[in-house]
Short mmCIF file of C-alpha atoms in Angstrom, two decimals:
data_model
loop_
_atom_site.label_atom_id
_atom_site.label_comp_id
_atom_site.label_asym_id
_atom_site.label_seq_id
_atom_site.Cartn_x
_atom_site.Cartn_y
_atom_site.Cartn_z
CA MET A 1 -73.12 20.59 84.06
CA ILE A 2 -71.53 18.17 86.54
CA VAL A 3 -68.57 20.52 86.95
CA HIS A 4 -70.88 23.45 87.73
CA ILE A 5 -72.78 21.37 90.30
CA LEU A 6 -69.52 20.32 91.96
CA PHE A 7 -68.45 23.98 92.14
CA ILE A 8 -71.84 24.89 93.65
CA ILE A 9 -71.29 22.27 96.38
CA LEU A 10 -67.74 23.55 96.91
CA GLY A 11 -69.03 27.12 97.14
CA ILE A 12 -71.62 26.12 99.76
CA TYR A 13 -68.93 24.39 101.83
CA ILE A 14 -66.55 27.38 101.65
CA VAL A 15 -69.33 29.82 102.61
CA ILE A 16 -70.44 27.71 105.58
CA ARG A 17 -66.86 27.32 106.83
CA GLY A 18 -66.35 31.05 106.39
CA ALA A 19 -69.44 31.79 108.51
CA ASP A 20 -68.10 29.46 111.23
CA PHE A 21 -64.67 31.13 111.25
CA LEU A 22 -66.14 34.64 111.25
CA THR A 23 -68.57 33.85 114.07
CA ASP A 24 -65.95 32.16 116.26
CA GLY A 25 -63.48 35.00 115.85
CA ALA A 26 -66.08 37.71 116.42
CA VAL A 27 -67.44 35.96 119.53
CA ALA A 28 -63.92 35.67 120.98
CA ILE A 29 -63.24 39.37 120.40
CA ALA A 30 -66.61 40.31 121.94
CA GLU A 31 -65.89 38.19 125.02
CA ARG A 32 -62.53 39.93 125.47
CA ALA A 33 -64.49 43.20 125.45
CA ASN A 34 -66.68 41.76 128.28
CA ILE A 35 -69.88 41.85 126.23
CA PRO A 36 -72.53 39.68 127.97
CA GLN A 37 -73.05 36.19 126.54
CA ILE A 38 -76.77 36.74 125.90
CA ILE A 39 -76.00 39.84 123.81
CA ILE A 40 -73.32 37.98 121.86
CA GLY A 41 -75.77 35.18 121.11
CA LEU A 42 -78.54 37.48 119.97
CA THR A 43 -76.32 39.66 117.77
CA ILE A 44 -72.97 38.27 116.62
CA VAL A 45 -73.92 34.58 116.58
CA ALA A 46 -77.34 35.25 115.04
CA MET A 47 -75.83 37.42 112.31
CA GLY A 48 -73.02 34.93 111.78
CA THR A 49 -75.46 32.12 111.03
CA SER A 50 -77.11 34.41 108.44
CA MET A 51 -73.82 35.12 106.68
CA PRO A 52 -74.20 32.39 104.01
CA GLU A 53 -77.55 33.82 102.88
CA PHE A 54 -76.26 37.40 103.16
CA CYS A 55 -73.11 36.89 101.11
CA VAL A 56 -74.88 34.89 98.40
CA SER A 57 -77.70 37.46 98.10
CA PHE A 58 -75.29 40.40 98.23
CA MET A 59 -73.01 38.98 95.53
CA SER A 60 -76.03 38.06 93.41
CA ALA A 61 -77.33 41.63 93.57
CA LEU A 62 -73.92 43.06 92.70
CA LYS A 63 -73.68 40.72 89.71
CA GLY A 64 -77.07 41.88 88.43
CA THR A 65 -79.02 38.72 89.29
CA SER A 66 -81.52 40.29 91.69
CA ASP A 67 -83.98 37.40 91.34
CA ILE A 68 -81.39 35.06 92.84
CA ALA A 69 -80.75 37.53 95.67
CA VAL A 70 -84.43 37.88 96.62
CA GLY A 71 -85.29 34.30 95.69
CA ASN A 72 -82.58 33.08 98.06
CA VAL A 73 -84.18 34.91 101.00
CA ILE A 74 -87.76 33.93 100.16
CA GLY A 75 -86.78 30.34 99.38
CA SER A 76 -84.66 30.03 102.55
CA ASN A 77 -87.58 31.18 104.68
CA ILE A 78 -89.91 28.68 103.03
CA PHE A 79 -87.31 25.93 103.48
CA ASN A 80 -86.97 26.93 107.15
CA THR A 81 -90.67 26.99 107.96
CA LEU A 82 -91.88 23.99 105.98
CA LEU A 83 -88.92 21.63 105.54
CA ILE A 84 -86.86 22.25 108.68
CA VAL A 85 -89.73 22.52 111.20
CA GLY A 86 -91.57 19.71 109.41
CA SER A 87 -88.53 17.41 109.50
CA ALA A 88 -87.76 18.17 113.16
CA ALA A 89 -91.37 17.74 114.32
CA ALA A 90 -91.72 14.52 112.32
CA ILE A 91 -88.87 13.08 114.39
CA ALA A 92 -90.16 14.44 117.72
CA PRO A 93 -93.17 16.74 118.36
CA ILE A 94 -92.00 20.27 119.19
CA ALA A 95 -93.15 22.08 122.34
CA ILE A 96 -93.67 25.81 121.75
CA ALA A 97 -93.04 28.44 124.44
CA PRO A 98 -95.90 30.95 124.96
CA VAL A 99 -93.54 33.87 124.25
CA THR A 100 -92.89 32.37 120.82
CA ILE A 101 -96.61 32.50 120.04
CA ARG A 102 -97.01 36.05 121.38
CA ARG A 103 -93.87 37.66 119.96
CA ASP A 104 -91.56 35.62 117.74
CA VAL A 105 -94.05 34.17 115.23
CA PRO A 106 -95.99 37.46 114.79
CA VAL A 107 -92.69 39.31 114.15
CA SER A 108 -91.80 36.75 111.47
CA ILE A 109 -95.23 37.19 109.87
CA LEU A 110 -94.98 40.99 109.96
CA ALA A 111 -91.52 40.89 108.38
CA SER A 112 -92.86 38.70 105.56
CA ILE A 113 -95.86 40.97 104.96
CA ALA A 114 -93.64 44.08 104.99
CA LEU A 115 -91.39 42.53 102.34
CA ILE A 116 -94.37 41.58 100.16
CA ILE A 117 -95.79 45.12 100.32
CA LEU A 118 -92.44 46.68 99.43
CA ILE A 119 -91.57 44.42 96.47
CA ILE A 120 -95.04 43.93 95.02
CA ASP A 121 -94.21 46.65 92.45
CA GLY A 122 -91.22 44.62 91.24
CA HIS A 123 -88.56 46.83 92.83
CA LEU A 124 -86.65 47.04 96.09
CA SER A 125 -85.43 50.64 96.17
CA ARG A 126 -83.06 52.22 98.68
CA ILE A 127 -86.10 53.77 100.40
CA ASP A 128 -87.69 50.31 100.67
CA ALA A 129 -84.43 48.91 102.03
CA ALA A 130 -84.19 51.76 104.55
CA ILE A 131 -87.70 50.98 105.80
CA ILE A 132 -86.73 47.33 106.29
CA PHE A 133 -83.52 48.39 108.06
CA VAL A 134 -85.49 50.56 110.50
CA LEU A 135 -87.69 47.52 111.23
CA PHE A 136 -84.52 45.49 111.82
CA ILE A 137 -83.22 48.04 114.35
CA ALA A 138 -86.61 48.00 116.12
CA PHE A 139 -86.58 44.19 116.17
CA MET A 140 -83.06 44.09 117.66
CA ALA A 141 -84.00 46.69 120.29
CA LEU A 142 -87.07 44.65 121.26
CA THR A 143 -85.06 41.42 121.39
CA LEU A 144 -82.20 42.88 123.42
CA ARG A 145 -84.61 44.54 125.84
CA GLY A 146 -86.31 41.22 126.42
CA ALA A 147 -82.93 39.57 127.03
CA LYS A 148 -81.56 42.27 129.33
CA ASP A 149 -82.40 40.49 132.57
CA SER A 150 -81.79 36.99 131.25
CA ASP A 151 -78.99 34.81 132.61
CA GLU A 152 -79.24 32.35 129.74
CA GLU A 153 -75.95 31.41 128.10
CA THR A 154 -76.44 31.61 124.34
CA ALA A 155 -72.86 31.39 123.17
CA GLN A 156 -70.05 29.11 124.22
CA LYS A 157 -66.81 30.57 125.55
CA LYS A 158 -64.10 31.05 122.92
CA ASN A 159 -60.71 31.16 124.62
CA TYR A 160 -58.70 32.43 121.66
CA SER A 161 -55.84 34.92 121.69
CA ILE A 162 -56.58 38.30 120.15
CA TRP A 163 -54.42 37.54 117.09
CA LYS A 164 -56.04 34.15 116.60
CA SER A 165 -59.45 35.81 116.88
CA ILE A 166 -58.53 38.41 114.26
CA GLY A 167 -57.16 35.63 112.05
CA PHE A 168 -60.45 33.76 112.30
CA VAL A 169 -62.40 36.89 111.33
CA ALA A 170 -60.09 37.58 108.38
CA ALA A 171 -60.23 33.96 107.19
CA GLY A 172 -63.99 33.95 107.59
CA LEU A 173 -64.43 37.06 105.47
CA LEU A 174 -62.10 35.66 102.79
CA PHE A 175 -63.95 32.34 102.69
CA LEU A 176 -67.34 34.09 102.54
CA ILE A 177 -66.30 36.33 99.64
CA VAL A 178 -64.61 33.56 97.62
CA GLY A 179 -67.26 30.92 98.36
CA SER A 180 -70.23 33.15 97.57
CA ASN A 181 -68.63 34.23 94.28
CA VAL A 182 -68.05 30.62 93.25
CA PHE A 183 -71.55 29.63 94.36
CA VAL A 184 -73.37 32.44 92.54
CA ASP A 185 -71.35 32.20 89.31
CA HIS A 186 -71.96 28.48 88.89
CA ALA A 187 -75.61 28.67 89.99
CA VAL A 188 -76.18 31.22 87.22
CA GLU A 189 -74.45 28.92 84.72
CA VAL A 190 -76.69 26.02 85.78
CA ALA A 191 -79.75 28.24 85.30
CA ARG A 192 -78.62 29.17 81.80
CA LYS A 193 -77.87 25.59 80.78
CA LEU A 194 -81.23 24.38 82.11
CA ASN A 195 -82.96 27.40 80.57
CA VAL A 196 -84.74 28.24 83.83
CA SER A 197 -85.13 31.64 85.49
CA ASP A 198 -82.79 33.10 88.09
CA ALA A 199 -85.76 33.27 90.47
CA ILE A 200 -86.34 29.51 90.38
CA ILE A 201 -82.63 28.84 90.87
CA GLY A 202 -82.71 31.21 93.85
CA LEU A 203 -85.85 29.64 95.31
CA THR A 204 -84.51 26.07 95.00
CA ILE A 205 -80.78 25.34 94.58
CA VAL A 206 -79.46 28.52 96.19
CA ALA A 207 -82.03 28.62 99.02
CA GLY A 208 -81.61 24.91 99.71
CA GLY A 209 -77.84 25.18 99.80
CA THR A 210 -77.73 28.10 102.21
CA SER A 211 -80.37 26.42 104.44
CA MET A 212 -78.44 23.17 104.85
CA PRO A 213 -76.72 24.18 108.14
CA GLU A 214 -80.08 24.99 109.78
CA LEU A 215 -81.59 21.74 108.48
CA ALA A 216 -78.71 19.64 109.81
CA THR A 217 -78.73 21.43 113.18
CA SER A 218 -82.48 20.98 113.64
CA ILE A 219 -82.50 17.30 112.68
CA VAL A 220 -79.62 16.53 115.06
CA ALA A 221 -81.38 18.49 117.83
CA ALA A 222 -84.62 16.58 117.21
CA ARG A 223 -82.84 13.22 117.36
CA LYS A 224 -81.37 14.25 120.73
CA GLY A 225 -84.78 15.23 122.05
CA ASN A 226 -84.20 18.99 121.75
CA SER A 227 -86.44 19.65 118.78
CA GLY A 228 -87.68 22.91 120.31
CA ILE A 229 -84.38 24.45 119.21
CA ALA A 230 -85.66 24.22 115.63
CA ILE A 231 -88.39 26.83 116.20
CA GLY A 232 -85.97 29.39 117.62
CA ASN A 233 -83.51 28.82 114.77
CA VAL A 234 -86.21 29.05 112.13
CA LEU A 235 -87.95 32.18 113.37
CA GLY A 236 -84.73 34.03 114.11
CA SER A 237 -83.32 33.09 110.72
CA ASN A 238 -86.51 34.12 108.92
CA VAL A 239 -86.52 37.59 110.49
CA PHE A 240 -82.78 38.13 109.92
CA ASN A 241 -83.06 36.97 106.31
CA ILE A 242 -85.65 39.64 105.48
CA LEU A 243 -84.79 42.55 107.76
CA PHE A 244 -80.99 42.22 107.88
CA ILE A 245 -79.98 40.66 104.55
CA LEU A 246 -82.35 42.41 102.16
CA SER A 247 -82.07 45.78 103.90
CA LEU A 248 -78.27 45.91 103.63
CA THR A 249 -78.28 44.41 100.14
CA GLY A 250 -80.93 46.86 98.93
CA LEU A 251 -79.20 49.89 100.48
CA VAL A 252 -76.02 49.12 98.54
CA CYS A 253 -77.63 47.79 95.37
CA PRO A 254 -81.32 48.59 94.62
CA MET A 255 -82.95 45.65 92.86
CA THR A 256 -85.47 45.04 90.10
CA ILE A 257 -87.36 41.80 90.68
CA SER A 258 -89.12 40.08 87.79
CA GLY A 259 -89.23 36.34 88.47
CA ILE A 260 -90.78 36.18 91.95
CA THR A 261 -94.46 35.29 91.54
CA PRO A 262 -97.55 35.83 93.73
CA VAL A 263 -97.41 32.09 94.50
CA ASP A 264 -93.91 32.49 95.97
CA LEU A 265 -94.97 35.48 98.07
CA THR A 266 -98.10 33.65 99.25
CA MET A 267 -95.97 30.69 100.31
CA LEU A 268 -93.61 33.04 102.16
CA ALA A 269 -96.30 34.51 104.41
CA GLY A 270 -98.73 31.59 104.33
CA SER A 271 -96.20 29.05 105.63
CA VAL A 272 -95.50 31.15 108.75
CA VAL A 273 -99.21 31.78 109.34
CA LEU A 274 -99.85 28.03 109.11
CA LEU A 275 -97.01 27.37 111.57
CA TRP A 276 -98.58 29.94 113.92
CA LEU A 277 -102.00 28.25 113.71
CA PHE A 278 -100.51 24.83 114.42
CA ALA A 279 -98.36 26.12 117.30
CA ALA A 280 -101.09 28.21 118.93
CA SER A 281 -103.58 25.35 119.16
CA LYS A 282 -101.78 23.19 121.75
CA LEU A 283 -98.43 24.98 122.15
CA ARG A 284 -96.76 22.21 120.17
CA ILE A 285 -96.27 20.94 116.63
CA GLU A 286 -97.63 17.39 116.39
CA ARG A 287 -96.33 14.77 113.97
CA TRP A 288 -99.43 14.94 111.75
CA GLU A 289 -98.95 18.72 111.49
CA ALA A 290 -95.30 18.12 110.60
CA PHE A 291 -96.36 15.87 107.72
CA VAL A 292 -98.77 18.58 106.51
CA LEU A 293 -95.87 21.08 106.44
CA LEU A 294 -93.68 18.58 104.56
CA ALA A 295 -96.47 17.77 102.08
CA ILE A 296 -96.96 21.48 101.30
CA PHE A 297 -93.20 21.89 100.83
CA ILE A 298 -93.04 18.94 98.42
CA ALA A 299 -96.04 20.29 96.50
CA TYR A 300 -94.42 23.73 96.23
CA MET A 301 -91.12 22.26 95.02
CA GLY A 302 -93.08 20.24 92.48
CA TYR A 303 -94.79 23.43 91.30
CA LEU A 304 -91.42 25.17 90.86
CA ILE A 305 -89.94 22.24 88.95
CA LYS A 306 -93.00 22.08 86.71
CA SER A 307 -92.75 25.82 86.11
CA ALA A 308 -89.15 25.41 85.06
CA VAL A 309 -89.86 22.74 82.46
#
């Protein structure tokens, strides 16, 4: 068991490093093609930060463990909304921009509801995945249109040679493939040894592991007085997780889902709705609201652990 856990940690590390390499190389190539920084930030960088979840879910689906694939996405979104925002706001209350209330949070809620409707029958077919992919294209078009006139710098300059950039992309892809294989294989072994379902492993160990970069980033930002970054990271990650990861995974490998319960789906949508209610009241997340989010997260984790026993 200890060996499997060590390999899970190693797999997480390799996947995260692979995402970093891939993103840095892709950004450098895009800059050489004179693609605007704001577009790079909203596309390449955003997708790069979703690569750990994507590769783990994709490999899980290919290996026939669909509950880990879907559980990873649902669990990651719950981790993002409850644990990451709660932790950041507990350190420093988060100010919320009005555009976040009007556009970003509702899009995250709609993506969650769309996923629930499509998988409530226990399947994510290619048609379902195609519907989600169309929503992803619409989301990207809306986001890029809103950023068209923006001068905001969302990605730092990467002054790499073309060959170094290609090397980073190649190394990133290799790390992502190897790391996600190691991670999924040993997570499945842990599930079997503990006699718990793939869904619970996906909702807890796998989701927690792939959410660690966002958690670390948000806590560091909060300690530096920039806790508002957490909301942007969380909402963007939540939408990408559902619309980008599950659409591509489902198009390649349709999935049958048996271990995701109505409680999990309720937590998926309910956590974002609660965040919306808190944020819309005073355009900020107060500390007491942060502790409510954290308390709900702890209660949900307790429920999952109890279900696994």
